[in-house]
Tab-separated table of C-alpha atoms in Angstrom:
chain	number	residue	atom	x	y	z
A	1	MET	CA	59.792	82.373	35.864
A	2	GLU	CA	62.452	80.186	34.564
A	3	GLU	CA	62.011	77.994	37.546
A	4	LYS	CA	58.351	77.718	36.836
A	5	GLU	CA	58.965	76.817	33.247
A	6	GLU	CA	61.492	74.223	34.246
A	7	LYS	CA	59.126	72.692	36.720
A	8	GLN	CA	56.409	72.567	34.109
A	9	GLN	CA	58.772	71.055	31.633
A	10	LYS	CA	59.827	68.415	34.115
A	11	GLN	CA	56.272	67.756	34.886
A	12	TRP	CA	55.456	67.339	31.207
A	13	GLU	CA	58.379	65.075	30.709
A	14	GLU	CA	57.364	63.020	33.661
A	15	GLU	CA	53.765	62.901	32.537
A	16	ALA	CA	54.530	62.329	28.855
A	17	PRO	CA	56.083	58.864	29.184
A	18	GLU	CA	53.203	57.739	31.379
A	19	GLU	CA	50.664	58.875	28.806
A	20	THR	CA	52.617	57.173	26.058
A	21	ILE	CA	52.844	54.039	28.173
A	22	ASN	CA	49.152	54.283	28.965
A	23	GLU	CA	48.286	54.828	25.299
A	24	THR	CA	50.483	51.906	24.278
A	25	SER	CA	49.005	49.622	26.922
A	26	GLU	CA	45.453	50.622	25.959
A	27	GLU	CA	46.188	49.919	22.293
A	28	THR	CA	47.681	46.550	23.221
A	29	VAL	CA	44.595	45.645	25.284
A	30	GLU	CA	42.321	46.718	22.453
A	31	ASN	CA	44.330	44.658	19.941
A	32	GLU	CA	44.269	41.602	22.220
A	33	THR	CA	40.508	42.025	22.727
A	34	GLU	CA	39.975	42.242	18.960
A	35	GLN	CA	42.111	39.156	18.374
A	36	THR	CA	40.287	37.269	21.127
A	37	SER	CA	36.923	38.285	19.702
A	38	GLU	CA	38.093	37.189	16.231
A	39	ILE	CA	39.179	33.810	17.625
A	40	THR	CA	35.955	33.500	19.573
A	41	GLY	CA	34.010	34.532	16.468
A	42	GLU	CA	35.804	31.888	14.392
A	43	GLN	CA	35.170	29.296	17.090
A	44	LYS	CA	31.524	30.290	17.202
A	45	THR	CA	31.253	30.026	13.443
A	46	GLU	CA	32.848	26.572	13.400
A	47	GLU	CA	30.592	25.438	16.237
A	48	GLN	CA	27.556	26.824	14.429
A	49	ILE	CA	28.552	25.101	11.205
A	50	GLU	CA	28.974	21.806	13.047
A	51	LYS	CA	25.651	22.267	14.791
A	52	ILE	CA	23.888	23.095	11.500
A	53	ALA	CA	25.454	20.028	9.861
A	54	LYS	CA	24.235	17.803	12.701
A	55	LEU	CA	20.743	19.299	12.517
A	56	GLU	CA	20.628	18.850	8.729
A	57	GLU	CA	21.719	15.228	9.125
A	58	GLN	CA	19.069	14.679	11.786
A	59	CYS	CA	16.449	16.384	9.581
A	60	ALA	CA	17.368	14.157	6.617
A	61	ASP	CA	17.108	11.091	8.867
A	62	TYR	CA	13.648	12.139	10.086
A	63	LEU	CA	12.522	12.837	6.511
A	64	ASP	CA	13.729	9.409	5.409
A	65	LYS	CA	11.907	7.733	8.308
A	66	TYR	CA	8.740	9.698	7.527
A	67	GLN	CA	8.831	8.750	3.847
A	68	ARG	CA	9.422	5.082	4.686
A	69	CYS	CA	6.572	5.121	7.192
A	70	LEU	CA	4.273	6.748	4.629
A	71	ALA	CA	5.211	4.147	1.996
A	72	GLU	CA	4.672	1.283	4.460
A	73	PHE	CA	1.256	2.648	5.392
A	74	ASP	CA	0.290	3.011	1.731
A	75	ASN	CA	1.380	-0.589	1.044
A	76	PHE	CA	-0.542	-1.775	4.126
A	77	ARG	CA	-3.680	0.045	2.944
A	78	LYS	CA	-3.450	-1.478	-0.542
A	79	ARG	CA	-2.751	-4.946	0.852
A	80	THR	CA	-5.717	-4.837	3.252
A	81	THR	CA	-8.012	-3.615	0.455
A	82	LYS	CA	-6.955	-6.574	-1.711
A	83	GLU	CA	-7.342	-8.975	1.219
A	84	LYS	CA	-10.840	-7.663	1.952
A	85	ALA	CA	-11.884	-8.100	-1.684
A	86	SER	CA	-10.343	-11.562	-1.766
A	87	MET	CA	-12.048	-12.556	1.484
A	88	TYR	CA	-15.392	-11.329	0.151
A	89	ASP	CA	-14.974	-13.312	-3.083
A	90	ASP	CA	-13.904	-16.412	-1.144
A	91	GLY	CA	-16.954	-16.059	1.104
A	92	VAL	CA	-19.292	-15.721	-1.880
A	93	ARG	CA	-17.734	-18.761	-3.592
A	94	SER	CA	-17.968	-20.839	-0.431
A	95	THR	CA	-21.610	-19.912	0.145
A	96	ILE	CA	-22.600	-20.572	-3.468
A	97	GLU	CA	-20.792	-23.909	-3.432
A	98	LYS	CA	-22.935	-24.977	-0.464
A	99	LEU	CA	-26.151	-23.826	-2.191
A	100	LEU	CA	-25.471	-25.572	-5.514
A	101	PRO	CA	-26.768	-28.991	-4.379
A	102	VAL	CA	-30.112	-27.317	-3.590
A	103	VAL	CA	-30.212	-25.865	-7.112
A	104	ASP	CA	-29.333	-29.302	-8.524
A	105	ASN	CA	-32.188	-30.926	-6.592
A	106	LEU	CA	-34.664	-28.265	-7.719
A	107	GLU	CA	-33.573	-28.824	-11.354
A	108	ARG	CA	-34.064	-32.598	-10.949
A	109	ALA	CA	-37.510	-32.066	-9.421
A	110	VAL	CA	-38.547	-29.773	-12.258
A	111	ALA	CA	-37.193	-32.227	-14.870
A	112	VAL	CA	-39.083	-35.196	-13.372
A	113	GLN	CA	-42.325	-33.290	-12.836
A	114	ASN	CA	-42.133	-31.790	-16.327
A	115	GLN	CA	-42.297	-35.290	-17.767
A	116	ASN	CA	-45.338	-36.233	-15.641
A	117	ASN	CA	-47.613	-33.208	-15.293
A	118	ALA	CA	-46.630	-29.635	-16.120
A	119	GLU	CA	-49.934	-28.163	-14.921
A	120	ASP	CA	-49.495	-29.197	-11.271
A	121	SER	CA	-49.369	-26.232	-8.843
A	122	PHE	CA	-46.618	-27.934	-6.811
A	123	TYR	CA	-44.535	-28.228	-9.968
A	124	LYS	CA	-45.125	-24.557	-10.760
A	125	GLY	CA	-43.999	-23.575	-7.245
A	126	VAL	CA	-40.797	-25.617	-7.533
A	127	ALA	CA	-40.123	-24.198	-11.016
A	128	MET	CA	-40.630	-20.638	-9.738
A	129	THR	CA	-38.295	-21.318	-6.804
A	130	LEU	CA	-35.644	-22.679	-9.182
A	131	LYS	CA	-36.051	-19.651	-11.470
A	132	GLN	CA	-35.655	-17.303	-8.482
A	133	PHE	CA	-32.505	-19.152	-7.360
A	134	GLN	CA	-31.049	-18.858	-10.863
A	135	GLU	CA	-31.849	-15.133	-11.043
A	136	ILE	CA	-30.162	-14.536	-7.671
A	137	LEU	CA	-27.057	-16.427	-8.780
A	138	THR	CA	-26.936	-14.432	-12.031
A	139	SER	CA	-27.313	-11.121	-10.172
A	140	MET	CA	-24.387	-12.095	-7.929
A	141	GLY	CA	-22.191	-12.723	-10.965
A	142	VAL	CA	-22.380	-16.514	-10.931
A	143	GLU	CA	-22.466	-18.089	-14.390
A	144	GLU	CA	-23.109	-21.595	-15.608
A	145	ILE	CA	-20.144	-23.170	-17.390
A	146	LYS	CA	-21.173	-24.108	-20.915
A	147	ALA	CA	-20.412	-27.744	-21.559
A	148	LEU	CA	-22.697	-29.572	-24.004
A	149	GLY	CA	-21.239	-29.438	-27.503
A	150	GLU	CA	-18.137	-27.551	-26.346
A	151	THR	CA	-14.561	-28.754	-26.581
A	152	PHE	CA	-13.318	-30.332	-23.370
A	153	ASN	CA	-11.397	-27.859	-21.164
A	154	PRO	CA	-9.743	-29.411	-18.081
A	155	ASN	CA	-9.851	-26.020	-16.316
A	156	LYS	CA	-13.655	-25.968	-16.450
A	157	HIS	CA	-14.784	-29.544	-17.060
A	158	ALA	CA	-14.256	-32.818	-15.207
A	159	ALA	CA	-14.436	-35.828	-17.536
A	160	VAL	CA	-15.994	-38.790	-15.763
A	161	ALA	CA	-16.757	-40.862	-18.863
A	162	HIS	CA	-15.385	-41.382	-22.348
A	163	GLU	CA	-17.060	-42.696	-25.480
A	164	ASP	CA	-15.744	-43.506	-28.946
A	165	ASN	CA	-18.276	-42.052	-31.343
A	166	ASP	CA	-17.575	-41.063	-34.929
A	167	GLU	CA	-20.545	-38.685	-35.029
A	168	TYR	CA	-18.690	-36.173	-32.827
A	169	GLY	CA	-15.311	-34.508	-33.186
A	170	GLU	CA	-12.337	-35.118	-30.925
A	171	ASN	CA	-12.709	-34.058	-27.263
A	172	VAL	CA	-16.279	-32.855	-27.751
A	173	ILE	CA	-18.567	-33.008	-24.733
A	174	ILE	CA	-21.598	-35.159	-25.558
A	175	LEU	CA	-23.286	-35.318	-22.144
A	176	GLU	CA	-23.405	-33.020	-19.108
A	177	MET	CA	-24.064	-35.002	-15.926
A	178	GLN	CA	-23.784	-32.102	-13.487
A	179	LYS	CA	-23.668	-28.379	-14.224
A	180	GLY	CA	-20.555	-26.409	-13.413
A	181	TYR	CA	-20.508	-22.831	-12.140
A	182	GLN	CA	-17.966	-20.025	-12.039
A	183	TYR	CA	-17.766	-16.729	-10.162
A	184	LYS	CA	-15.658	-13.886	-11.597
A	185	ASP	CA	-13.718	-16.229	-13.883
A	186	LYS	CA	-12.940	-18.617	-11.006
A	187	VAL	CA	-14.499	-22.048	-11.092
A	188	ILE	CA	-16.739	-22.878	-8.133
A	189	ARG	CA	-17.582	-26.344	-9.368
A	190	HIS	CA	-16.371	-28.134	-12.514
A	191	SER	CA	-18.932	-29.540	-14.937
A	192	MET	CA	-19.121	-33.337	-14.794
A	193	VAL	CA	-19.154	-34.416	-18.428
A	194	LYS	CA	-18.871	-37.320	-20.861
A	195	VAL	CA	-16.349	-36.749	-23.646
A	196	ALA	CA	-16.325	-38.274	-27.119
A	197	ASN	CA	-13.189	-39.680	-28.824
C-alpha cells in the first residue's frame, strides 16, 4: 500500500507542474488575446473616427455644392424673368415707335378735313380709325407726353425752336410740333416743341 501511495504521489507531483504550466500558459494566451483585441479595438475605433470625419467632410462639401447650385439656379430664374419682361417691353416700344408715323398722318388728315368738311363720310372713317388707334395705344399703356403750356423737360421734350415772348414764363412750351409718347415711364418719342424765353 505504501508503494501505491508513493506511486500516486509521484504521479500527482509529476502531473501537478504540468497542470500549473498549462494553466499559466492558458492564462498568458488569454491575456495576450485580450490585449490584442483591445489594440485591434482601439485601431478599429481610430479608423472609424477617421472614416466618419472624412464622410462628414465629404457631406459638408456636397451640401455646400448643392446650396451654391440652388442659389445659382434661383439667380438664373430671376435674371431670365427680368430679361423676358425687358424684351417684351423693348418689343412693344419698338413696334409702337414704328406705328407712330401712321398715327401722326391720321391726325393730320383729320385736322385738314375738319377745316374743310366735317360731314364727309371719308373724314368720319379716318377719324374713327384714328380714335381706334388711340384707344389701342391707351389700352397697351402708351401715353401722350403733355407738352403745350408745360415747363420744358429735356427728358421728355425736344426743343427745336425758341422764341422770346413776354406773354409766357421762362421755359414754357408754346407750340407742340409733333406729339411725344411714353410707355411705362420710358419715352418712346420725345415731343418736338417750341419754347418761350
